[in-house]
Amino acid sequence: MFKINILLALLRASALVGALIIIDALSELGTSVLALACTILISVFIATRLSYSNIRTQAILAAALLYWLLQLGFLKLLELLPFAAERSLDPFLFGLHLELISIVFLGALLSTVLVQRYILCVTIELFALLSVTVYLVSAHRNYQLDSPQALNSVAWFFGRSPQSILIIFAGSAVLATICYAVLSSWSARVIQISKLPALDNQPSTKRSLASSLALFSLLLTVALSGLIINRSYNVENGILSNGVGQSNKEGTSPLNPNSSMGRSNEPTALVRLEGDYKQNPFSPMLYLREAAQSKLQGNMYVVAAPTFDADVSNSDPRSPYTGQIDPDISSIDAAQSNHRVEVVQSIYLLSDQNVAFAIDYPTKIRQLINPDPNRFKMAFRAYSLAPTFKLQELSGLQVGDPRWTQEVKKHYLEVHSDPRYNIKALDITSGINDPISKAFAITKSLSKNSIYTLKPNHDFKPDEDPIAPYLFGDMRGYCVHFSTAIVHMLRSLGIPARVATGYLTDLSEAKDGHILLRMSDRHAWAEAYISKRGWVPFDIQPEQVESAIDVPVDMGILEELMNKLEPGEEILPKELIDDESVFEPEKWIPEIHPAHLALFVVTVLTILILFKLYLLYGYRLARTPVAKLKAAYRSLLSEILDLGLDRLDSETRTEHAFRSESRLGLKMQLLAEPLSQAIYGSRDPKNISDINIEELRFKARSELNTISPWRRILAFFNPRSILALIKRRW
Amino acid sequence: MKKLITSIIISLSLTVSLAAQSLLSDATDPSTLFSEIDDSKKTAEELMAEARLLYFDQRYLDARTKLLKVLEKDPKNYSAMMFMAEYYLSQVGHFRLALKFIKQAQNLFEEKNGLPPYEEDLARNEHAMLLSLLSEIRLNLDDYEAALKILDQYGALYFQNWYPASRSWVLMKLGRLDEAIQVAKLGMLSGAEPGRTLNVLGILLSMTHQRKESIDVFNQAILYENARGESGQPATPLNNVGEVYRETFEEDKAEGSFLKALRMPDGCEHVLPSLNLQVLYLEQLKLKQAKAAIDNFEECVKRFPLKNGEEHRALVQLARGRIALQSGQIDSAVSLLESAIARRQWFGKIGTSEDDLFAGASVSLAQALLAQNSWLKTTIDANWVESVKNFSRRITNRLRSKWLKRRALQVLGEDLQHFEDLYIRNTDSMLEYYSLGDLFQNVPRSLFKRKVLNEVASDERKGASLYYQGYIAQNMIKNGSLKEGFELLEKTIELTREKEDAALRQHLETLKLALLDTNSEQYLNLATKVYSKNRSTIRNAGLLLPVSVGPSLSPDLLESSAFIFNSDSSFLLDWSNQEMKFSSSFDGTSFIQSGPNNYETLNKLAQKVFRSEVN
């Protein structure tokens, strides 16, 4: 029985200490975790002992309140101490630590006592835990399986997708909750104070209690692990589409009016620029194109036959690709102009990608050796002829390519059947003659009037135009709406245009030329063909935003991945800075600050004093005369034990009383006799109430007052009686 | 320091690069280096020379790629290793990787040349450069003891004019101020590089409260840097002298110095002048200017994409959060301040530390959360669901705010040397001094008073005493000495300067306002005054703005809103043509809001009324 109690206390204490460590990792507590962990340990053990005693819960609550008051008084006393003026706030700072320790102590103590005594409290605790779990998991609603590094690391380690890890995580939480609920609902589990002795004969009850507490620990750990994941990383709402990357089989990109790709922070690739690209006309933004959709099919654009959009690779990243260099738009062969520059990029995929993407436009794609198959799906290098022209210098140039056949021209100028696109385009561009200025006017107008939202909630049937409710309605939408509307309008004005998909990333969030692409960087934008320049993005930046767009790049992930690629890994010896003190991992055991140690000592002393007070005067709280007599006897017993006179295992009360009298002159028999009579039935327990226990105790211990005060003070701080109480020797 | 190292490398490498240029007579235009010649056919030396050219042409990624190719061909090329270390130190700020490269370079160097001392000039030069880079990297990793050891080693073997300043700086970081001053002063006598040495000396003098001397030293540094013409870097001493002026409550001079620093070619990408300017403007409640200072900085820093903004991101978020809070954009303030508190950044170069940032951001976030509570409390809930939601939000905010303040106090008291930041306008601190009383109001009165009186005794600045008085007054009011506290508060308000102490005055007036009867004339007058200074203050503090209402509106409408009825108010709320209008006869401003019902319209209108336009 005793061992089971210890085991239960240990389980609960470990769960609470685990929770404490996790909370400290999330938000530094400021007080030594070691001191707090010891507090929990002591608190749970005291609570367990109290739960199995016959002390009333009200008395425990009153003691807790008394403890709190004592602590406040102690702090007030500290304020009076003559600290040096410049350190006059030290008592206050000390008080902050003591306050936290007291909260932890009382929280652990009361919750343990209540959970062990009342089934209602088990229910409340279960409810609280479930609420925490639901709160944590709710961030992942709508299949939003974000990119916490820990989750991804686990996924990468086991070679599973983050989604499956999350499902396992949630499944375990649910299973643990069910088990806990079932076990906790066994009515016999709860300790009935009035039937305390019977408790010893209920081993099955104890087993269920042990199991439920073990599960409680598990559940708490799982819930708090989730809390770490959730709090430490940006988790936002959104919708994850069906896979990353455009699939040729699908015919359309996953980016469509029904799927915004959301704001998921899930990393999809790491791009490393192998050289500078200072002339980027869109700086600090960088477009990485994956596909072009130029064929108008119904209301939307889809990927056209391979004879069109030859500047897009449309190839699997694993297959080598060599594109044609268009001498008309390439600076490499056109010495008189510098409209393009060679930019080499190495791309390390973190998710499956069906089609290679690169900076506009790729001339060559080659697979690279995967530097870390545990992290990266694959790697490839793209050689692009990237634009260097200035956007402000485009005005006045011709649109379209004079080399195009009629069929190609018709393809890129096929207009939507709804005449309102043309009317709107004409309205925006009235008074402008230059086609490129018209294109800029359209993007400017849409930027000003559009409202960015991931959930436009437009009501349209499958055969209806999904863009019309945006452009001719509330102007709410996301990149698919914006780009398609621009292309519709440009084509209606005779400007060859198409929708491009891929990634749009902010170079100011890059480091050492390394860019972390995320699902939230998935983007669709409009492109118009400009003579001698090629396909040029015409993208909008909505001034009004309903769903926040920017989710900062997680620098931790970026650096971790960079370290996989950094040249040091290949060139530099691994042990180079292993002995560096500045890079030593954090010590698991926190450093013990002298003030915290002092705090711990004070806390232990306070608890000791409270225990002693309970032992000495707790008999006054007893409900029945027999219990009061027993507690008074125990009080005296504890006093002489601390003075060094133990009651031997085989010794009867009477024998011990005689020994005490001969050694210390105490009259223990005054209490031992009526107690033995009450226990062994020779005296009616009802008659006990006639005895003045207080007086008997006073008489019995009168000789103690003759002992030297120093010896008595030392005896007061002797913990032997507390240990005896915990061991339930009495 | 970083710039100094770069300049050393540039000077040492220029000779080599000139030689390299002669080797590459057919490839002097860096833009032609890639496509025309196949790197695999070049020797390591040729690639190294190209890397240098590219580096000096500021094509850092191209240079990095070349250096990697050098190391592929010649893995024992310690010069390339040193170059890589310099690149990661100066251009990327990846100090851990920089350390790896420099340590490997040191191993390879010693493998080839043996242990120091060296007789050959080339080996001596290279070793000197290696040590200087190593000490610089150590310094950036906040490993000051190790940096000092390396400098000692350097000092025993070589002397360069940058050495005294570096040594003095490290000593300062280690808290050995007197020794640091001595080194800097002796350095000036023994031919140390004046600009940097004077700068360090100026900082040290200001830290030891010798402000007049410090200003003189900084002025000398400015003159020296200006005399260097285009290669001069006057922004740093200008910023430093501005900080000293700010500490001495000479705000106009401080503003002038910061503005001058920002106009210098080396000033705009440096976060400190912009941050200092923003703090100065915020103390004067010039919100637009404060925002513009940060906007300009961010525009400028975009020119340095490789650095990724890590050096300043958290500080900028903190500054923006505070501006948002003052301008009544509470949700935005909370989210910005949360980002500021969550982000870690490197602080080696700018004197402040992670603890400073944490303490400053915690206090501001706690204030923003309480302000959010005040806004929620003065918003009329549409239904009971919203009421419950807002109520739970307010409880969470209150608890978080309490926790943040507790942590801030702990950090200030335990990690920052017994509230060293309580010294008003401590330039390294990230605290907002005008509202710091919020943090100390829960500290027991007797203890706090003793602490502050001790500060006052060692601080002769008149301007600072106002702040100390304000803190004591707030603490007294909170701890029950209402009458005494109120009197001190009034006295302090009277002593504040209209322009320079605008934010402090506003904070104290808000405290006073909270103690007045909302129906009194005094409340009406003071509330009108506070509102006219800054629109959000009253609502942030959870106070109500007295308004009169037009004939078409009932005063009962104002219940639970951010307004309170007072027929004498200069502000009028009226309803006509499905529109609610707030107009002020005090300053002539007005706001209009249309909406489906009175309550919703009033809520939306209140959002406008208590928000300042900062764009």
CSV table of N, CA and C in Angstrom, one decimal, chain A residues 27-31 79 81-93 96-97 99-100 272-276 278 284 332 342 507-514 552 555 559 562-563 566-569 571-573 576-577 579-583 596, chain B residues 34-35 57-65 68 71-72 75 81 84 87-88 92-94 96-97 99-101 103-104 107 138 141 143 302 305-306 308-310 313 343 403 406-407 409-410 413-414 418-419 440 442-444 446-448 450-451 454:
chain,number,residue,atom,x,y,z
A,27,SER,N,8.5,29.8,-22.0
A,27,SER,CA,8.6,31.2,-21.5
A,27,SER,C,9.4,31.1,-20.2
A,28,GLU,N,10.6,31.6,-20.3
A,28,GLU,CA,11.5,31.5,-19.1
A,28,GLU,C,10.8,31.9,-17.9
A,29,LEU,N,10.8,31.1,-16.8
A,29,LEU,CA,10.1,31.4,-15.6
A,29,LEU,C,10.8,32.4,-14.7
A,30,GLY,N,12.2,32.4,-14.9
A,30,GLY,CA,12.9,33.4,-14.1
A,30,GLY,C,13.4,32.9,-12.8
A,31,THR,N,12.8,31.8,-12.3
A,31,THR,CA,13.1,31.2,-11.0
A,31,THR,C,13.7,29.8,-11.3
A,79,GLU,N,11.3,43.4,4.0
A,79,GLU,CA,11.3,44.8,3.6
A,79,GLU,C,12.0,45.6,4.6
A,81,LEU,N,14.4,44.8,6.5
A,81,LEU,CA,15.9,44.5,6.7
A,81,LEU,C,16.7,45.7,6.1
A,82,PRO,N,17.8,46.0,6.7
A,82,PRO,CA,18.6,47.1,6.2
A,82,PRO,C,19.5,46.8,5.1
A,83,PHE,N,18.9,46.6,3.9
A,83,PHE,CA,19.7,46.3,2.7
A,83,PHE,C,20.4,47.6,2.3
A,84,ALA,N,21.5,47.5,1.6
A,84,ALA,CA,22.2,48.7,1.0
A,84,ALA,C,21.2,49.4,0.1
A,85,ALA,N,21.2,50.8,0.0
A,85,ALA,CA,20.3,51.5,-0.8
A,85,ALA,C,20.2,51.1,-2.2
A,86,GLU,N,21.4,50.8,-2.9
A,86,GLU,CA,21.4,50.5,-4.3
A,86,GLU,C,20.8,49.1,-4.5
A,87,ARG,N,20.7,48.3,-3.4
A,87,ARG,CA,20.2,46.9,-3.6
A,87,ARG,C,18.9,46.8,-2.8
A,88,SER,N,18.2,48.0,-2.6
A,88,SER,CA,17.0,48.0,-1.7
A,88,SER,C,15.9,47.2,-2.4
A,89,LEU,N,15.9,46.9,-3.7
A,89,LEU,CA,14.8,46.2,-4.3
A,89,LEU,C,15.0,44.7,-4.2
A,90,ASP,N,16.2,44.3,-3.6
A,90,ASP,CA,16.4,42.8,-3.6
A,90,ASP,C,15.4,42.0,-2.8
A,91,PRO,N,14.9,42.5,-1.7
A,91,PRO,CA,13.8,41.7,-1.0
A,91,PRO,C,12.6,41.6,-1.9
A,92,PHE,N,12.3,42.6,-2.7
A,92,PHE,CA,11.1,42.5,-3.6
A,92,PHE,C,11.4,41.4,-4.7
A,93,LEU,N,12.6,41.4,-5.2
A,93,LEU,CA,13.0,40.4,-6.2
A,93,LEU,C,12.9,39.0,-5.6
A,96,LEU,N,9.5,37.8,-5.4
A,96,LEU,CA,8.9,37.3,-6.7
A,96,LEU,C,9.2,35.8,-6.9
A,97,HIS,N,10.4,35.4,-6.5
A,97,HIS,CA,10.7,34.0,-6.5
A,97,HIS,C,9.9,33.2,-5.5
A,99,GLU,N,7.1,34.0,-4.3
A,99,GLU,CA,5.7,34.0,-4.7
A,99,GLU,C,5.5,32.8,-5.7
A,100,LEU,N,6.4,32.7,-6.7
A,100,LEU,CA,6.2,31.7,-7.7
A,100,LEU,C,6.3,30.3,-7.1
A,272,ARG,N,19.4,28.3,-53.4
A,272,ARG,CA,20.6,29.0,-53.1
A,272,ARG,C,21.1,29.7,-54.4
A,273,LEU,N,21.2,31.0,-54.3
A,273,LEU,CA,21.7,31.7,-55.5
A,273,LEU,C,23.2,31.6,-55.5
A,274,GLU,N,23.7,31.1,-56.6
A,274,GLU,CA,25.2,30.8,-56.7
A,274,GLU,C,25.9,32.1,-57.1
A,275,GLY,N,25.2,33.1,-57.5
A,275,GLY,CA,25.8,34.4,-57.9
A,275,GLY,C,24.9,35.5,-57.6
A,276,ASP,N,25.4,36.7,-57.7
A,276,ASP,CA,24.6,37.9,-57.4
A,276,ASP,C,23.6,38.1,-58.5
A,278,LYS,N,21.9,41.5,-58.9
A,278,LYS,CA,21.7,42.8,-58.4
A,278,LYS,C,20.7,43.6,-59.3
A,284,PRO,N,12.9,43.9,-53.9
A,284,PRO,CA,13.5,42.7,-53.3
A,284,PRO,C,12.7,41.5,-53.6
A,332,ILE,N,23.0,37.6,-73.7
A,332,ILE,CA,24.2,36.9,-74.0
A,332,ILE,C,24.6,37.0,-75.4
A,342,GLU,N,23.0,35.9,-66.7
A,342,GLU,CA,22.9,34.5,-66.3
A,342,GLU,C,22.9,34.4,-64.8
A,507,LEU,N,13.5,38.7,-51.1
A,507,LEU,CA,14.9,38.4,-51.0
A,507,LEU,C,15.5,39.1,-49.7
A,508,SER,N,14.7,40.0,-49.1
A,508,SER,CA,15.2,40.6,-47.9
A,508,SER,C,15.1,39.6,-46.8
A,509,GLU,N,14.4,38.5,-47.0
A,509,GLU,CA,14.4,37.4,-46.0
A,509,GLU,C,15.4,36.3,-46.3
A,510,ALA,N,16.2,36.6,-47.3
A,510,ALA,CA,17.2,35.5,-47.6
A,510,ALA,C,18.5,35.8,-46.8
A,511,LYS,N,19.3,34.7,-46.7
A,511,LYS,CA,20.6,34.9,-46.0
A,511,LYS,C,21.7,34.2,-46.8
A,512,ASP,N,22.7,35.0,-47.0
A,512,ASP,CA,23.9,34.4,-47.8
A,512,ASP,C,23.4,33.8,-49.1
A,513,GLY,N,22.4,34.5,-49.7
A,513,GLY,CA,21.9,34.0,-51.0
A,513,GLY,C,21.0,32.8,-50.8
A,514,HIS,N,20.7,32.4,-49.6
A,514,HIS,CA,19.8,31.2,-49.4
A,514,HIS,C,18.4,31.7,-49.2
A,552,PRO,N,6.7,35.8,-41.4
A,552,PRO,CA,8.2,35.8,-41.6
A,552,PRO,C,8.8,34.5,-41.7
A,555,MET,N,13.9,31.7,-39.3
A,555,MET,CA,15.3,31.8,-39.5
A,555,MET,C,16.0,30.5,-39.0
A,559,GLU,N,18.6,28.5,-41.2
A,559,GLU,CA,20.0,28.3,-40.9
A,559,GLU,C,20.3,26.8,-40.7
A,562,MET,N,20.6,25.7,-44.2
A,562,MET,CA,21.9,26.2,-44.8
A,562,MET,C,23.1,25.5,-44.3
A,563,ASN,N,23.0,25.1,-43.0
A,563,ASN,CA,24.2,24.3,-42.5
A,563,ASN,C,24.4,23.0,-43.2
A,566,GLU,N,26.3,24.3,-46.3
A,566,GLU,CA,27.4,25.2,-46.2
A,566,GLU,C,28.7,24.5,-46.6
A,567,PRO,N,29.6,25.3,-47.2
A,567,PRO,CA,30.8,24.7,-47.7
A,567,PRO,C,31.6,24.1,-46.6
A,568,GLY,N,31.4,24.6,-45.4
A,568,GLY,CA,32.2,24.1,-44.2
A,568,GLY,C,32.0,22.6,-44.0
A,569,GLU,N,30.8,22.2,-44.3
A,569,GLU,CA,30.5,20.8,-44.1
A,569,GLU,C,31.4,19.9,-45.0
A,571,ILE,N,34.4,21.1,-46.6
A,571,ILE,CA,35.8,21.5,-46.6
A,571,ILE,C,36.4,21.5,-45.2
A,572,LEU,N,35.6,21.9,-44.3
A,572,LEU,CA,36.1,22.2,-42.9
A,572,LEU,C,36.0,20.9,-42.1
A,573,PRO,N,37.0,20.6,-41.3
A,573,PRO,CA,36.9,19.5,-40.4
A,573,PRO,C,35.8,19.7,-39.4
A,576,LEU,N,36.1,21.3,-35.6
A,576,LEU,CA,36.8,22.5,-35.5
A,576,LEU,C,36.5,23.4,-34.3
A,577,ILE,N,35.2,23.5,-34.0
A,577,ILE,CA,34.8,24.4,-32.9
A,577,ILE,C,34.1,23.6,-31.8
A,579,ASP,N,35.2,22.3,-29.2
A,579,ASP,CA,35.6,22.7,-27.9
A,579,ASP,C,35.3,24.1,-27.5
A,580,GLU,N,34.6,24.8,-28.3
A,580,GLU,CA,34.3,26.2,-28.1
A,580,GLU,C,33.3,26.3,-26.9
A,581,SER,N,33.7,27.1,-25.9
A,581,SER,CA,32.7,27.3,-24.8
A,581,SER,C,31.5,28.0,-25.2
A,582,VAL,N,31.7,28.9,-26.2
A,582,VAL,CA,30.5,29.7,-26.6
A,582,VAL,C,29.4,28.9,-27.4
A,583,PHE,N,29.8,27.7,-27.8
A,583,PHE,CA,28.9,26.9,-28.5
A,583,PHE,C,28.5,25.6,-27.7
A,596,HIS,N,18.7,31.5,-5.3
A,596,HIS,CA,17.7,30.5,-5.5
A,596,HIS,C,17.9,29.3,-4.4
B,34,PHE,N,32.1,35.3,-66.0
B,34,PHE,CA,31.5,33.9,-65.9
B,34,PHE,C,31.4,33.2,-67.2
B,35,SER,N,30.8,33.9,-68.1
B,35,SER,CA,30.4,33.1,-69.3
B,35,SER,C,31.5,32.8,-70.3
B,57,ASP,N,34.0,44.6,-56.1
B,57,ASP,CA,32.9,45.1,-57.0
B,57,ASP,C,31.6,44.9,-56.3
B,58,GLN,N,31.6,44.5,-55.0
B,58,GLN,CA,30.5,44.2,-54.2
B,58,GLN,C,29.6,43.1,-54.8
B,59,ARG,N,30.2,42.2,-55.5
B,59,ARG,CA,29.4,41.1,-56.0
B,59,ARG,C,29.8,39.9,-55.1
B,60,TYR,N,29.2,40.0,-53.9
B,60,TYR,CA,29.6,39.1,-52.8
B,60,TYR,C,29.3,37.6,-53.1
B,61,LEU,N,28.1,37.3,-53.6
B,61,LEU,CA,27.7,35.9,-53.9
B,61,LEU,C,28.6,35.3,-55.0
B,62,ASP,N,28.9,36.1,-56.0
B,62,ASP,CA,29.8,35.7,-57.0
B,62,ASP,C,31.2,35.4,-56.4
B,63,ALA,N,31.7,36.3,-55.6
B,63,ALA,CA,33.0,36.1,-54.9
B,63,ALA,C,33.0,34.8,-54.1
B,64,ARG,N,31.9,34.6,-53.3
B,64,ARG,CA,31.8,33.4,-52.5
B,64,ARG,C,31.9,32.2,-53.4
B,65,THR,N,31.2,32.2,-54.5
B,65,THR,CA,31.2,31.0,-55.4
B,65,THR,C,32.6,30.7,-55.9
B,68,LEU,N,34.8,29.3,-53.2
B,68,LEU,CA,34.5,27.8,-53.0
B,68,LEU,C,35.2,27.0,-54.0
B,71,LEU,N,38.7,26.6,-53.0
B,71,LEU,CA,38.9,25.7,-52.0
B,71,LEU,C,38.7,24.2,-52.5
B,72,GLU,N,37.9,24.1,-53.5
B,72,GLU,CA,37.8,22.8,-54.1
B,72,GLU,C,39.1,22.3,-54.7
B,75,PRO,N,42.3,22.8,-51.1
B,75,PRO,CA,41.7,22.8,-49.8
B,75,PRO,C,42.6,23.4,-48.7
B,81,MET,N,40.4,30.7,-47.1
B,81,MET,CA,39.7,30.5,-45.8
B,81,MET,C,39.5,31.8,-45.1
B,84,MET,N,36.9,33.8,-46.8
B,84,MET,CA,35.5,33.3,-46.5
B,84,MET,C,35.1,33.8,-45.1
B,87,TYR,N,34.1,37.3,-45.3
B,87,TYR,CA,32.8,37.4,-46.0
B,87,TYR,C,31.6,37.1,-45.0
B,88,TYR,N,31.8,36.0,-44.3
B,88,TYR,CA,30.7,35.6,-43.4
B,88,TYR,C,30.6,36.6,-42.2
B,92,VAL,N,27.5,38.6,-44.2
B,92,VAL,CA,26.4,37.7,-43.9
B,92,VAL,C,26.1,37.8,-42.4
B,93,GLY,N,27.1,38.0,-41.5
B,93,GLY,CA,26.8,38.0,-40.1
B,93,GLY,C,26.6,36.6,-39.6
B,94,HIS,N,27.2,35.6,-40.3
B,94,HIS,CA,27.1,34.2,-39.8
B,94,HIS,C,28.4,33.9,-39.1
B,96,ARG,N,29.4,32.0,-36.6
B,96,ARG,CA,29.8,30.7,-36.3
B,96,ARG,C,30.6,30.1,-37.4
B,97,LEU,N,30.0,30.3,-38.6
B,97,LEU,CA,30.7,29.8,-39.8
B,97,LEU,C,32.0,30.6,-40.0
B,99,LEU,N,33.9,31.7,-37.8
B,99,LEU,CA,34.9,31.2,-36.8
B,99,LEU,C,35.5,29.9,-37.3
B,100,LYS,N,34.6,29.1,-37.9
B,100,LYS,CA,35.1,27.8,-38.5
B,100,LYS,C,36.2,28.0,-39.5
B,101,PHE,N,35.9,29.0,-40.4
B,101,PHE,CA,36.8,29.3,-41.5
B,101,PHE,C,38.1,29.8,-40.9
B,103,LYS,N,39.4,29.5,-38.0
B,103,LYS,CA,40.2,28.6,-37.2
B,103,LYS,C,40.9,27.6,-38.1
B,104,GLN,N,40.2,27.2,-39.2
B,104,GLN,CA,40.8,26.3,-40.1
B,104,GLN,C,42.0,27.0,-40.8
B,107,ASN,N,44.9,27.0,-38.5
B,107,ASN,CA,45.6,25.7,-38.5
B,107,ASN,C,46.5,25.5,-39.7
B,138,ARG,N,35.4,36.7,-32.5
B,138,ARG,CA,35.1,36.5,-31.1
B,138,ARG,C,34.3,37.6,-30.4
B,141,LEU,N,30.8,37.2,-31.3
B,141,LEU,CA,30.2,36.1,-30.7
B,141,LEU,C,30.0,36.4,-29.2
B,143,ASP,N,32.2,36.7,-27.1
B,143,ASP,CA,33.2,36.0,-26.3
B,143,ASP,C,34.4,36.9,-26.0
B,302,LYS,N,17.4,48.2,-47.2
B,302,LYS,CA,17.1,47.3,-48.3
B,302,LYS,C,18.2,47.1,-49.3
B,305,PRO,N,20.9,43.4,-49.0
B,305,PRO,CA,20.0,42.2,-48.9
B,305,PRO,C,20.7,41.0,-48.2
B,306,LEU,N,22.1,41.0,-48.4
B,306,LEU,CA,22.7,39.8,-47.8
B,306,LEU,C,22.7,39.7,-46.3
B,308,ASN,N,20.2,40.5,-44.4
B,308,ASN,CA,19.0,39.8,-44.0
B,308,ASN,C,18.3,40.6,-42.9
B,309,GLY,N,18.7,41.7,-42.5
B,309,GLY,CA,18.0,42.5,-41.5
B,309,GLY,C,18.1,42.0,-40.1
B,310,GLU,N,18.8,41.0,-39.8
B,310,GLU,CA,18.8,40.4,-38.5
B,310,GLU,C,19.3,41.3,-37.4
B,313,ARG,N,16.1,43.7,-36.8
B,313,ARG,CA,14.7,43.4,-37.0
B,313,ARG,C,13.9,43.5,-35.7
B,343,ARG,N,11.8,37.5,-31.3
B,343,ARG,CA,13.0,37.5,-32.2
B,343,ARG,C,14.3,37.6,-31.4
B,403,TRP,N,2.5,38.9,-15.8
B,403,TRP,CA,3.6,38.1,-15.9
B,403,TRP,C,4.8,38.8,-16.6
B,406,ARG,N,6.4,41.2,-14.4
B,406,ARG,CA,7.2,40.5,-13.3
B,406,ARG,C,8.5,40.1,-13.9
B,407,ARG,N,8.5,39.5,-15.1
B,407,ARG,CA,9.8,39.1,-15.8
B,407,ARG,C,10.7,40.3,-16.1
B,409,LEU,N,10.9,43.0,-14.5
B,409,LEU,CA,11.5,43.5,-13.2
B,409,LEU,C,12.6,42.5,-12.8
B,410,GLN,N,12.4,41.2,-13.0
B,410,GLN,CA,13.4,40.3,-12.7
B,410,GLN,C,14.7,40.5,-13.5
B,413,GLY,N,16.4,43.7,-12.5
B,413,GLY,CA,17.0,43.6,-11.2
B,413,GLY,C,18.1,42.6,-11.1
B,414,GLU,N,18.0,41.5,-11.8
B,414,GLU,CA,19.0,40.4,-11.6
B,414,GLU,C,20.0,40.3,-12.7
B,418,HIS,N,21.2,45.2,-11.0
B,418,HIS,CA,20.4,45.9,-10.0
B,418,HIS,C,19.8,47.2,-10.6
B,419,PHE,N,19.1,47.0,-11.6
B,419,PHE,CA,18.3,48.1,-12.2
B,419,PHE,C,19.2,49.3,-12.7
B,440,PHE,N,7.0,50.0,-12.2
B,440,PHE,CA,7.4,50.1,-10.7
B,440,PHE,C,6.2,50.3,-9.8
B,442,ASN,N,3.9,48.5,-8.7
B,442,ASN,CA,3.6,47.5,-7.8
B,442,ASN,C,4.7,47.1,-6.8
B,443,VAL,N,5.8,47.8,-6.9
B,443,VAL,CA,6.9,47.5,-6.0
B,443,VAL,C,6.5,48.2,-4.6
B,444,PRO,N,6.8,47.5,-3.5
B,444,PRO,CA,6.5,48.2,-2.2
B,444,PRO,C,7.1,49.6,-2.1
B,446,SER,N,8.1,51.6,0.2
B,446,SER,CA,9.3,52.0,1.0
B,446,SER,C,10.6,51.6,0.3
B,447,LEU,N,10.5,50.4,-0.3
B,447,LEU,CA,11.7,49.9,-1.0
B,447,LEU,C,12.0,50.7,-2.2
B,448,PHE,N,11.0,51.0,-3.0
B,448,PHE,CA,11.1,51.7,-4.2
B,448,PHE,C,11.7,53.1,-4.0
B,450,ARG,N,13.4,54.2,-1.5
B,450,ARG,CA,14.8,54.1,-1.1
B,450,ARG,C,15.7,54.0,-2.4
B,451,LYS,N,15.3,53.1,-3.3
B,451,LYS,CA,16.1,52.9,-4.5
B,451,LYS,C,16.2,54.2,-5.3
B,454,ASN,N,18.2,56.9,-3.9
B,454,ASN,CA,19.6,56.6,-4.0
B,454,ASN,C,20.1,57.0,-5.4
